[in-house]
Short mmCIF file of C-alpha atoms in Angstrom, two decimals:
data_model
loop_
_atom_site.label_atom_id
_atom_site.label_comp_id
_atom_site.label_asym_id
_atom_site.label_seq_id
_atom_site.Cartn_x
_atom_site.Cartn_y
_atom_site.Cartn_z
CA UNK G 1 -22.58 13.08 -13.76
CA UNK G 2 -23.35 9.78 -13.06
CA UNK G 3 -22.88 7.86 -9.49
CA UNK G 4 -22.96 4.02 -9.00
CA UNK G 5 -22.23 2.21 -6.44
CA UNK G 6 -20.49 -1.16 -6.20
CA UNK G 7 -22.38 -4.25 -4.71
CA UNK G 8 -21.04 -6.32 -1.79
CA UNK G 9 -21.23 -9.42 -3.78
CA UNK G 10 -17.97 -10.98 -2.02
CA UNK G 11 -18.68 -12.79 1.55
CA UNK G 12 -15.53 -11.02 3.02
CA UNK G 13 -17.66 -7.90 2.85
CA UNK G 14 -20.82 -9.95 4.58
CA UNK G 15 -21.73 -10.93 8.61
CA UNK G 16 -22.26 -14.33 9.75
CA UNK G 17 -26.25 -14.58 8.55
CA UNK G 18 -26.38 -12.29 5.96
CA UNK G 19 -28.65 -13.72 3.08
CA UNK G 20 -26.87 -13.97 -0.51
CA UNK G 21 -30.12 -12.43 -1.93
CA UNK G 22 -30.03 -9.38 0.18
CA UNK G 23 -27.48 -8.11 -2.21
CA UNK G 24 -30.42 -7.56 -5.04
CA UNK G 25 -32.58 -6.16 -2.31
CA UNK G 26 -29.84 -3.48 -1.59
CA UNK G 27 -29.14 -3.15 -4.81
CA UNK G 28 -33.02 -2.13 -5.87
CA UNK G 29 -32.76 0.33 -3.06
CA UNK G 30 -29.78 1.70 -4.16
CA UNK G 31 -31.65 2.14 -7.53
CA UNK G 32 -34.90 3.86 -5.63
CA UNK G 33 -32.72 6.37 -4.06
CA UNK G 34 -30.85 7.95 -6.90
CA UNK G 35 -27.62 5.78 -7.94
CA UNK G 36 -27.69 5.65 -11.45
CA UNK G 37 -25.63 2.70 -11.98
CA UNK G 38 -25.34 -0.79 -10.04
CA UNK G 39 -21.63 -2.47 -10.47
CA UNK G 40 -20.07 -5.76 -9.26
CA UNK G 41 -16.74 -7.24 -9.59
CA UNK G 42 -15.00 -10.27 -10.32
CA UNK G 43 -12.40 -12.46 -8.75
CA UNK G 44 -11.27 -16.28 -7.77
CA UNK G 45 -9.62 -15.32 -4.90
CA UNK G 46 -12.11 -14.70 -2.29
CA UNK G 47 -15.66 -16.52 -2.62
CA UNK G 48 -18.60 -14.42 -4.15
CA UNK G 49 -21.43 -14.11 -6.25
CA UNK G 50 -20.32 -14.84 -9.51
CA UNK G 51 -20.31 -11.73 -11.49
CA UNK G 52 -22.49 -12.40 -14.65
CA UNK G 53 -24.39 -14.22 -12.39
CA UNK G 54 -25.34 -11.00 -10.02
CA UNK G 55 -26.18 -8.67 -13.27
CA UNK G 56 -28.32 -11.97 -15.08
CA UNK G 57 -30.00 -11.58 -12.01
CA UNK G 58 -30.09 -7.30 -11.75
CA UNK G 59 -31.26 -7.09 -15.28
CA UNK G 60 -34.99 -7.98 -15.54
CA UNK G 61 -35.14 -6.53 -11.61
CA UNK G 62 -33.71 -2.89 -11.99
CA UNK G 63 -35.55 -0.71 -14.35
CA UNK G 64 -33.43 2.66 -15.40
CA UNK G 65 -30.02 1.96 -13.11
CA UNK G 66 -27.10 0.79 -15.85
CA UNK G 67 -25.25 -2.10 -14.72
CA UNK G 68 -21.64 -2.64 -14.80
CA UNK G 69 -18.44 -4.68 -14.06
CA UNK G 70 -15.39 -2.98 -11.99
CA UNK G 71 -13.50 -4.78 -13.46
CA UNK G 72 -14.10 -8.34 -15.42
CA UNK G 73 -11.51 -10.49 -15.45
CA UNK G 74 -12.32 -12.00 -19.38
CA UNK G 75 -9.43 -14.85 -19.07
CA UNK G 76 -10.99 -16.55 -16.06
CA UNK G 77 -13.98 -17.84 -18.97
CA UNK G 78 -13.99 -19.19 -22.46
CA UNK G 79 -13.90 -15.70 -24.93
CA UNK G 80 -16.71 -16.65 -26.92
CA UNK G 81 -19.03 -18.25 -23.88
CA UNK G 82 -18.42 -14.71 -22.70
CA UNK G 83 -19.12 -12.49 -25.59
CA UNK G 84 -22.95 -14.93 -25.46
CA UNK G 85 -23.31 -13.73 -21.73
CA UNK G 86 -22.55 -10.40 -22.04
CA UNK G 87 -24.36 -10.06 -25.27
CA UNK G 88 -27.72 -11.54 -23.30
CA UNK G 89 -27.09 -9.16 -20.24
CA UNK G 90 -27.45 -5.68 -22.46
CA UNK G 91 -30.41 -7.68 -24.03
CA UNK G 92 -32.00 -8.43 -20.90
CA UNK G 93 -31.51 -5.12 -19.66
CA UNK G 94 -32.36 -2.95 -22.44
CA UNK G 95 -29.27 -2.01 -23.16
CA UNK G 96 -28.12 -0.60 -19.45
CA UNK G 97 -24.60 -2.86 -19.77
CA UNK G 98 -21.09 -1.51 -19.43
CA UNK G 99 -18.26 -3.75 -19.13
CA UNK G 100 -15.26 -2.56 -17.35
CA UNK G 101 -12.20 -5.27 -17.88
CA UNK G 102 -8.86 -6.00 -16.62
CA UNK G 103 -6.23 -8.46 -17.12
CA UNK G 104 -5.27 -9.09 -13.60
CA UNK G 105 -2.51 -8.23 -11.11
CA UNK G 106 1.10 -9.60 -10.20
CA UNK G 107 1.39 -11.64 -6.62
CA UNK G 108 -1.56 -13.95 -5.34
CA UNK G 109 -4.27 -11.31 -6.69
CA UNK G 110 -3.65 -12.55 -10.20
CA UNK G 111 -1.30 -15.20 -11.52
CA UNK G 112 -3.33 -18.13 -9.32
CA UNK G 113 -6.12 -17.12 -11.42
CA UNK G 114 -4.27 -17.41 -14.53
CA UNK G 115 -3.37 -21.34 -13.44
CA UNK G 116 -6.74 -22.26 -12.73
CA UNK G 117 -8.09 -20.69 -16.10
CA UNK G 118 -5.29 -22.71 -17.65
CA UNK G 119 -4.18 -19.67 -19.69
CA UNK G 120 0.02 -18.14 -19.54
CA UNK G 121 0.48 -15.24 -17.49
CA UNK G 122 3.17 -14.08 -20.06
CA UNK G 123 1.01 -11.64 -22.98
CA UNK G 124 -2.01 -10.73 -21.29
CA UNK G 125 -2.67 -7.60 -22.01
CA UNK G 126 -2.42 -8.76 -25.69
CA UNK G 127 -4.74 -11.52 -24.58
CA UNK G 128 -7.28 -8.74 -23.07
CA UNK G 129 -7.67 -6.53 -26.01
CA UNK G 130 -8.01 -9.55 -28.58
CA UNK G 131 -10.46 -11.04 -26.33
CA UNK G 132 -12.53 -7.40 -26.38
CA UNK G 133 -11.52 -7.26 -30.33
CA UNK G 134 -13.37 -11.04 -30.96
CA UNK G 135 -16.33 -10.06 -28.53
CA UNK G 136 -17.05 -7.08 -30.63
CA UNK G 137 -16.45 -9.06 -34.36
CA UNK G 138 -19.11 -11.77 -32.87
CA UNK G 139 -21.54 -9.09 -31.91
CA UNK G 140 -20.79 -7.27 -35.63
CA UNK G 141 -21.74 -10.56 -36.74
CA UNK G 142 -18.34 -11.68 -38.19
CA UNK G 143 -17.71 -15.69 -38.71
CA UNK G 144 -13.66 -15.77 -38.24
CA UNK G 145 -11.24 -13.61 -36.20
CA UNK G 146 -7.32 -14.01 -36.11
CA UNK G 147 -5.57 -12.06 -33.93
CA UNK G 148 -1.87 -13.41 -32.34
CA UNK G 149 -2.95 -15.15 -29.65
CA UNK G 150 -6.96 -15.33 -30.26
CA UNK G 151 -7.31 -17.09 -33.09
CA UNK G 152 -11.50 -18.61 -34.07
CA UNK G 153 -12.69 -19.88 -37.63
CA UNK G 154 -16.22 -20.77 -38.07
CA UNK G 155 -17.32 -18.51 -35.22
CA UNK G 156 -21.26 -19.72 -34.60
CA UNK G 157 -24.18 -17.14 -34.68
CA UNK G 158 -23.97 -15.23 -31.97
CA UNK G 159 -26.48 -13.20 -29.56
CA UNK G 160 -27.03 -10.26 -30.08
CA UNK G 161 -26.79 -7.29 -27.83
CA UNK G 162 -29.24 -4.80 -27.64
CA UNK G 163 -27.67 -2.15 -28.97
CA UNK G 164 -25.77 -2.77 -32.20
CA UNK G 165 -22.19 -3.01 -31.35
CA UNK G 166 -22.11 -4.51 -28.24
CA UNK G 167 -21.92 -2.90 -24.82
CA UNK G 168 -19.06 0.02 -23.97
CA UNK G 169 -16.21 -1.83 -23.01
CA UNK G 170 -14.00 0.16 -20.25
CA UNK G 171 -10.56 -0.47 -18.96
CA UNK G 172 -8.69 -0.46 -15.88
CA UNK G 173 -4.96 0.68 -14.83
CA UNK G 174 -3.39 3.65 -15.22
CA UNK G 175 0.21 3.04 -16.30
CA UNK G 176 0.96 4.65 -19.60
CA UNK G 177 0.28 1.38 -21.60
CA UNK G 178 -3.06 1.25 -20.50
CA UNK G 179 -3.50 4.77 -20.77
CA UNK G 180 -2.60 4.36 -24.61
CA UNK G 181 -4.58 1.38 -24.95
CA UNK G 182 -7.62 3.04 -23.54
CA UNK G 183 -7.39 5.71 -26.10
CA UNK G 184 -7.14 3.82 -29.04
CA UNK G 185 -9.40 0.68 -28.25
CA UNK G 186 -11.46 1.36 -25.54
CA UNK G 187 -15.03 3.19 -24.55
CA UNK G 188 -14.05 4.09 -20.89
CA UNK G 189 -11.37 4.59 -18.28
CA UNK G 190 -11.88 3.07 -15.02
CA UNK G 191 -9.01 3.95 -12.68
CA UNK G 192 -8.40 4.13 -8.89
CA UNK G 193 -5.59 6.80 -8.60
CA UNK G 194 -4.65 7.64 -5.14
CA UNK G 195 -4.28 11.27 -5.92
CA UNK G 196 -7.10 13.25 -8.21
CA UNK G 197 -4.05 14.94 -9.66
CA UNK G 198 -3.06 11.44 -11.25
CA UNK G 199 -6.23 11.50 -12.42
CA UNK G 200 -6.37 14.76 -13.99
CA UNK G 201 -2.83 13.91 -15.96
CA UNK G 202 -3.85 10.52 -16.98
CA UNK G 203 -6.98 11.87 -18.43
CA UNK G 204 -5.29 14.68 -20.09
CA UNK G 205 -3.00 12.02 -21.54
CA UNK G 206 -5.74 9.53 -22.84
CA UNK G 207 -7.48 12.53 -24.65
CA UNK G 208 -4.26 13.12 -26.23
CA UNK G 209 -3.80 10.44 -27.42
CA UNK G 210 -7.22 9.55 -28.58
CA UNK G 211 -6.93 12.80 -31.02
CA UNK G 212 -3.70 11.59 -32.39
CA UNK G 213 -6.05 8.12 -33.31
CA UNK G 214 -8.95 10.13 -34.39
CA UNK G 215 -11.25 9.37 -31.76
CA UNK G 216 -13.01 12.47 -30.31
CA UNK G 217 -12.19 13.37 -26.98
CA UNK G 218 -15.78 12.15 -25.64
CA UNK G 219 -15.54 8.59 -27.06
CA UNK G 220 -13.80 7.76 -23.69
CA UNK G 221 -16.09 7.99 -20.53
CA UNK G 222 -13.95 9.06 -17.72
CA UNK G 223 -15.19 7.08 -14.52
CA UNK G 224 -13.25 6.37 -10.88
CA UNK G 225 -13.47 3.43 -8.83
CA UNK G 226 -13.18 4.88 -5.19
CA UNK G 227 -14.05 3.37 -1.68
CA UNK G 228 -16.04 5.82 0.13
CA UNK G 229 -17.06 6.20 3.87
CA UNK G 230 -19.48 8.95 5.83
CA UNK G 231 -18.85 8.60 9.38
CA UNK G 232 -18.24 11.15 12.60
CA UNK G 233 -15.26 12.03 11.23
CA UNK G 234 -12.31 11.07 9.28
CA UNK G 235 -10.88 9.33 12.18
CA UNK G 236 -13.22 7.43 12.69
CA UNK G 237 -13.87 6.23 9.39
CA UNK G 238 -10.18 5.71 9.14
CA UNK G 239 -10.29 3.12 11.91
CA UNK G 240 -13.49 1.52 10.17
CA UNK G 241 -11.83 1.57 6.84
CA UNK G 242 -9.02 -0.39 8.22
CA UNK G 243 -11.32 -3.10 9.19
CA UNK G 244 -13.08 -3.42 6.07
CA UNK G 245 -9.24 -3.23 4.08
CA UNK G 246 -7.67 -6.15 6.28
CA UNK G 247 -10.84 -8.29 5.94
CA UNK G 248 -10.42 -7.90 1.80
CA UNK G 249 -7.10 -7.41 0.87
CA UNK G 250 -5.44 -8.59 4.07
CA UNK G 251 -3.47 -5.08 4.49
CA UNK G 252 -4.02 -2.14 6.59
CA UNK G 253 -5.44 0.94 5.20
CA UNK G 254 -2.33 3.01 5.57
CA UNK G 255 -1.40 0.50 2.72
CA UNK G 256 -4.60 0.53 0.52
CA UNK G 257 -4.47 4.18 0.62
CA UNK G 258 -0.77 4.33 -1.29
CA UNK G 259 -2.81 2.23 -3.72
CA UNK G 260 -6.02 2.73 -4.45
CA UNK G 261 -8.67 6.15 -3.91
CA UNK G 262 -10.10 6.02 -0.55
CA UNK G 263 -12.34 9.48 0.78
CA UNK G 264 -13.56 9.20 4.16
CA UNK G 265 -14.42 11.27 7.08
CA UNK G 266 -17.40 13.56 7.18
CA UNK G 267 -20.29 13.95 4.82
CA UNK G 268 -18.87 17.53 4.05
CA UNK G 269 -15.25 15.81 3.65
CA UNK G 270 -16.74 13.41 1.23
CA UNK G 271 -17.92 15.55 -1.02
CA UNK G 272 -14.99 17.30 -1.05
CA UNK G 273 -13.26 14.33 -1.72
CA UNK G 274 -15.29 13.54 -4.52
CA UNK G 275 -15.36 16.58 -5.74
CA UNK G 276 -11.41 16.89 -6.24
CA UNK G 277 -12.24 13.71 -8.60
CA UNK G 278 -15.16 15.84 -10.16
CA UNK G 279 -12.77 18.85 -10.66
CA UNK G 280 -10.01 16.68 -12.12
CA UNK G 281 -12.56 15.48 -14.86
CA UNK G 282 -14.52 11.94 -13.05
CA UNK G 283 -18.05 11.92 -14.99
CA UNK G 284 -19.20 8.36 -13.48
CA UNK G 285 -18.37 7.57 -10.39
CA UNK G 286 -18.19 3.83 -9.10
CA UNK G 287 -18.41 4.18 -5.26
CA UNK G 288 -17.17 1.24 -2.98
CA UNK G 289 -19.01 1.27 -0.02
CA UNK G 290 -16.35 0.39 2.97
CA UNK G 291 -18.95 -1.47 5.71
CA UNK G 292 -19.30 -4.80 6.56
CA UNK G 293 -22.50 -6.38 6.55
CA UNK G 294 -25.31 -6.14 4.47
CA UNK G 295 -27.22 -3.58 6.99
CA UNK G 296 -23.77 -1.59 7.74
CA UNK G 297 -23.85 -1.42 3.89
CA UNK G 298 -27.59 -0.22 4.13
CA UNK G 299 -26.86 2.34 6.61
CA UNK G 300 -23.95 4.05 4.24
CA UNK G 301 -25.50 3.68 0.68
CA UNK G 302 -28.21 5.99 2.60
CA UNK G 303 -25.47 8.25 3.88
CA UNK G 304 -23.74 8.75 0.79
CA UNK G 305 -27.07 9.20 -1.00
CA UNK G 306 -27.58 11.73 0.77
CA UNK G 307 -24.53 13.35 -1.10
CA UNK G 308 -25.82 13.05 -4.63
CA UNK G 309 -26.98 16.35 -4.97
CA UNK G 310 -23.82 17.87 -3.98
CA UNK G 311 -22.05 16.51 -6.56
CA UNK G 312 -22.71 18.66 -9.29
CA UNK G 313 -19.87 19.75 -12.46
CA UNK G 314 -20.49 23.45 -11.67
CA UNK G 315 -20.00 22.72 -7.40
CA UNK G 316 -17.01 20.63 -8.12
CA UNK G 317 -15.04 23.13 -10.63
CA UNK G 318 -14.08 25.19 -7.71
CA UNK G 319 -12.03 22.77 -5.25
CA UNK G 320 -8.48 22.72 -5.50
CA UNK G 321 -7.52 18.85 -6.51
CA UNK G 322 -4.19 19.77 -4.72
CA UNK G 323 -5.78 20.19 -1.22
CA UNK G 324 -8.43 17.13 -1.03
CA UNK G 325 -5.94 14.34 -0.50
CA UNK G 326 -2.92 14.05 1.54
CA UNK G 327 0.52 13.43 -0.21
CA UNK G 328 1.16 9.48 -0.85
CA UNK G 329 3.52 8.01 -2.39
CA UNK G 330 2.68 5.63 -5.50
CA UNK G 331 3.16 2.41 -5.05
CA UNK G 332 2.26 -1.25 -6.80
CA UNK G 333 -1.14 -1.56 -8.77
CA UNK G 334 -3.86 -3.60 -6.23
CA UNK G 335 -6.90 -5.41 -7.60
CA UNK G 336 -10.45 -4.64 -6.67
CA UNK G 337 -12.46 -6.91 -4.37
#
């Protein structure tokens, strides 16, 4: 098992005075207490620390903790300029990189972002997994790639990563075309399913498929993104969770929750509520901390750490997925911010 957390590099998820560089401070404690992996995330919508940025800057600082992306959004940046960053990232860091990717969301969470990259919304998953295809032929060392709509001759030496190959490249989404593309292409699964039971079947289905594309079933790291609260109890973390969900997406919880994996309540209930994740086959966990403020932030990365131990394979097997979440029904995809 392996449990990250995601940094509050967004100002939506800061207090008036909170200093931008507190965010490496928590994320070195976060490190000193037992998270084994530090991950940020990446948008245009809502101002932040830029995500290569944050990890150029956790690399040389953090000294076991991998680092990660939930997710990168590769169009909103020039596909080789990228491949160079990420490549010097796993370098810096010994090779602690993993880069979870997307392609963006329908409505204001993801076509504005395709206008101000200057790139068609039209194709871009296509555009994704070429873009992930030419990062890993510039890190092979390869000097032309043509795919449909990536297309490079005379590709210039590139950097290379620390480890030959490049750093695991995840993906997010759970429909069934991205649960076939992450079989076939992909090093990781990165979801945010509601209900662990959608996680259980879409896992079943990506280890499917990767034995029908000879890929053995452990070539794909099963990880969750999930917000997580500890609080008095789940009421009360309800109401706090509806602060923190209007503040980022601009929706109430009740709304977030059809959407995207939310546990809350208390510390027992959120172990449980991991643990329905564990059962259903999570192995890295990418927890969202829902506080706002750097030292409300603080207060629950302590709270949560304080879970860690609980969250063993062997303690997890035994919870029944069916009971840990209410019923919801599924609704649109929502981006992470």
């Amino acid at each position: 098992m392996d449990i990250g957390v995601l940094l509050p590099t967004g100002t939506a998820q800061w207090e008036a005075g909170d200093d931008p560089r507190g965010v490496l401070a928590l994320a070195l404690w976060a490190e000193r207490i037992g998270f084994s992996s530090l991950f940020v995330n990446d948008s245009l919508i809502s101002p932040r620390i830029e995500a290569l940025t944050m990890l150029a800057a956790l690399a040389p600082a953090t000294e076991h903790a991998h680092l990660g992306t939930g997710a990168l959004l590769p169009f909103l940046r020039r596909p080789v300029q990228v491949a160079q960053s990420l490549a010097s990232i796993d370098a810096l860091s010994g090779g602690r990189l993993a880069v979870a990717v997307g392609a963006g969301f329908p409505g204001r969470f993801g076509r504005p972002m395709y206008t101000l990259s200057e790139l068609p919304w039209e194709r871009r998953f296509r555009r994704l997994d070429e873009t992930v295809a030419l990062w890993r032929a510039l890190w092979a060392g390869d000097t032309s790639f043509h795919g449909e709509l990536v297309r490079f001759d005379d590709l210039p030496p590139a950097t290379k990563p620390f480890r030959a190959g490049g750093p695991p490249i995840w993906l997010g989404g759970a429909t069934p075309a991205a649960l076939s593309r992450t079989a076939k292409h992909y090093d990781g699964w990165l979801p945010y399913p509601p209900d662990p039971a959608d996680y259980r079947s879409g896992l079943a289905t990506i280890r499917e498929a990767a034995a029908l594309a000879g890929r053995p079933a452990e070539a794909v790291t099963p990880a969750l993104f999930v917000t997580v609260r500890v609080d008095t109890d789940e009421a009360a973390g309800r109401s706090q969770l509806d602060v923190y969900s209007r503040a980022n997406y601009g929706m109430p919880l009740e709304e977030l929750r059809t959407i995207q994996a939310v546990v809350t309540g208390t510390a027992e209930q959120v172990a449980a509520g991991l643990g329905a994740y564990i059962a259903a086959g999570a192995r890295h966990l990418v927890l969202r901390l829902g506080a706002i403020g750097l030292a409300a932030q603080e207060e629950q990365l302590d709270r949560v750490a304080a879970l860690i131990d609980r969250l063993s394979v062997a303690d997890c097997a035994a919870w029944d997925h069916t009971s840990a979440a209410p019923d919801r029904t599924p609704a649109r995809p929502a981006p992470r911010t």
